[in-house]
């Protein structure tokens, strides 16, 4: 049997190393009779250390909805040291969007202040 990756056997606080994927679509029943049925997805966050699971309901597979789900997750569970995902378009789009924000000159000072206040290196 192969050795487990270091991320899965290192003792860390829960959700500091996290995997994410989507599950769904889930059919939604409308509250009103005349409304059209909808669908939603579930963002599944899995802690690599404890195997704890955190679920977030997401309206669609867009990058914006993923970033909203990630913000809710971080507000509840704290910052992650590493996040692993597949190469879904929404994850790649979110990575590109965050990279643009980090590299933009107008946000450098606020990002540095936020990182200093939360202990991010």
mmCIF file with all atom_site columns, C-alpha atoms in Angstrom, residues 15-17 73-82:
data_model
loop_
_atom_site.group_PDB
_atom_site.id
_atom_site.type_symbol
_atom_site.label_atom_id
_atom_site.label_alt_id
_atom_site.label_comp_id
_atom_site.label_asym_id
_atom_site.label_entity_id
_atom_site.label_seq_id
_atom_site.pdbx_PDB_ins_code
_atom_site.Cartn_x
_atom_site.Cartn_y
_atom_site.Cartn_z
_atom_site.occupancy
_atom_site.B_iso_or_equiv
_atom_site.pdbx_formal_charge
_atom_site.auth_seq_id
_atom_site.auth_comp_id
_atom_site.auth_asym_id
_atom_site.auth_atom_id
_atom_site.pdbx_PDB_model_num
ATOM 1  C CA . UNK A 1 15 ? -9.611  22.647 7.878 1.00 0.00 ? 15 UNK A CA 1
ATOM 2  C CA . UNK A 1 16 ? -6.146  24.216 7.619 1.00 0.00 ? 16 UNK A CA 1
ATOM 3  C CA . UNK A 1 17 ? -5.575  21.819 4.706 1.00 0.00 ? 17 UNK A CA 1
ATOM 4  C CA . UNK A 1 73 ? -16.586 28.732 4.766 1.00 0.00 ? 73 UNK A CA 1
ATOM 5  C CA . UNK A 1 74 ? -13.659 30.892 5.934 1.00 0.00 ? 74 UNK A CA 1
ATOM 6  C CA . UNK A 1 75 ? -15.968 32.956 8.166 1.00 0.00 ? 75 UNK A CA 1
ATOM 7  C CA . UNK A 1 76 ? -17.150 29.770 9.870 1.00 0.00 ? 76 UNK A CA 1
ATOM 8  C CA . UNK A 1 77 ? -13.987 27.598 9.920 1.00 0.00 ? 77 UNK A CA 1
ATOM 9  C CA . UNK A 1 78 ? -11.085 30.050 9.674 1.00 0.00 ? 78 UNK A CA 1
ATOM 10 C CA . UNK A 1 79 ? -8.374  30.584 7.080 1.00 0.00 ? 79 UNK A CA 1
ATOM 11 C CA . UNK A 1 80 ? -6.895  27.622 5.226 1.00 0.00 ? 80 UNK A CA 1
ATOM 12 C CA . UNK A 1 81 ? -3.183  27.112 4.710 1.00 0.00 ? 81 UNK A CA 1
ATOM 13 C CA . UNK A 1 82 ? -3.837  25.096 1.535 1.00 0.00 ? 82 UNK A CA 1
#
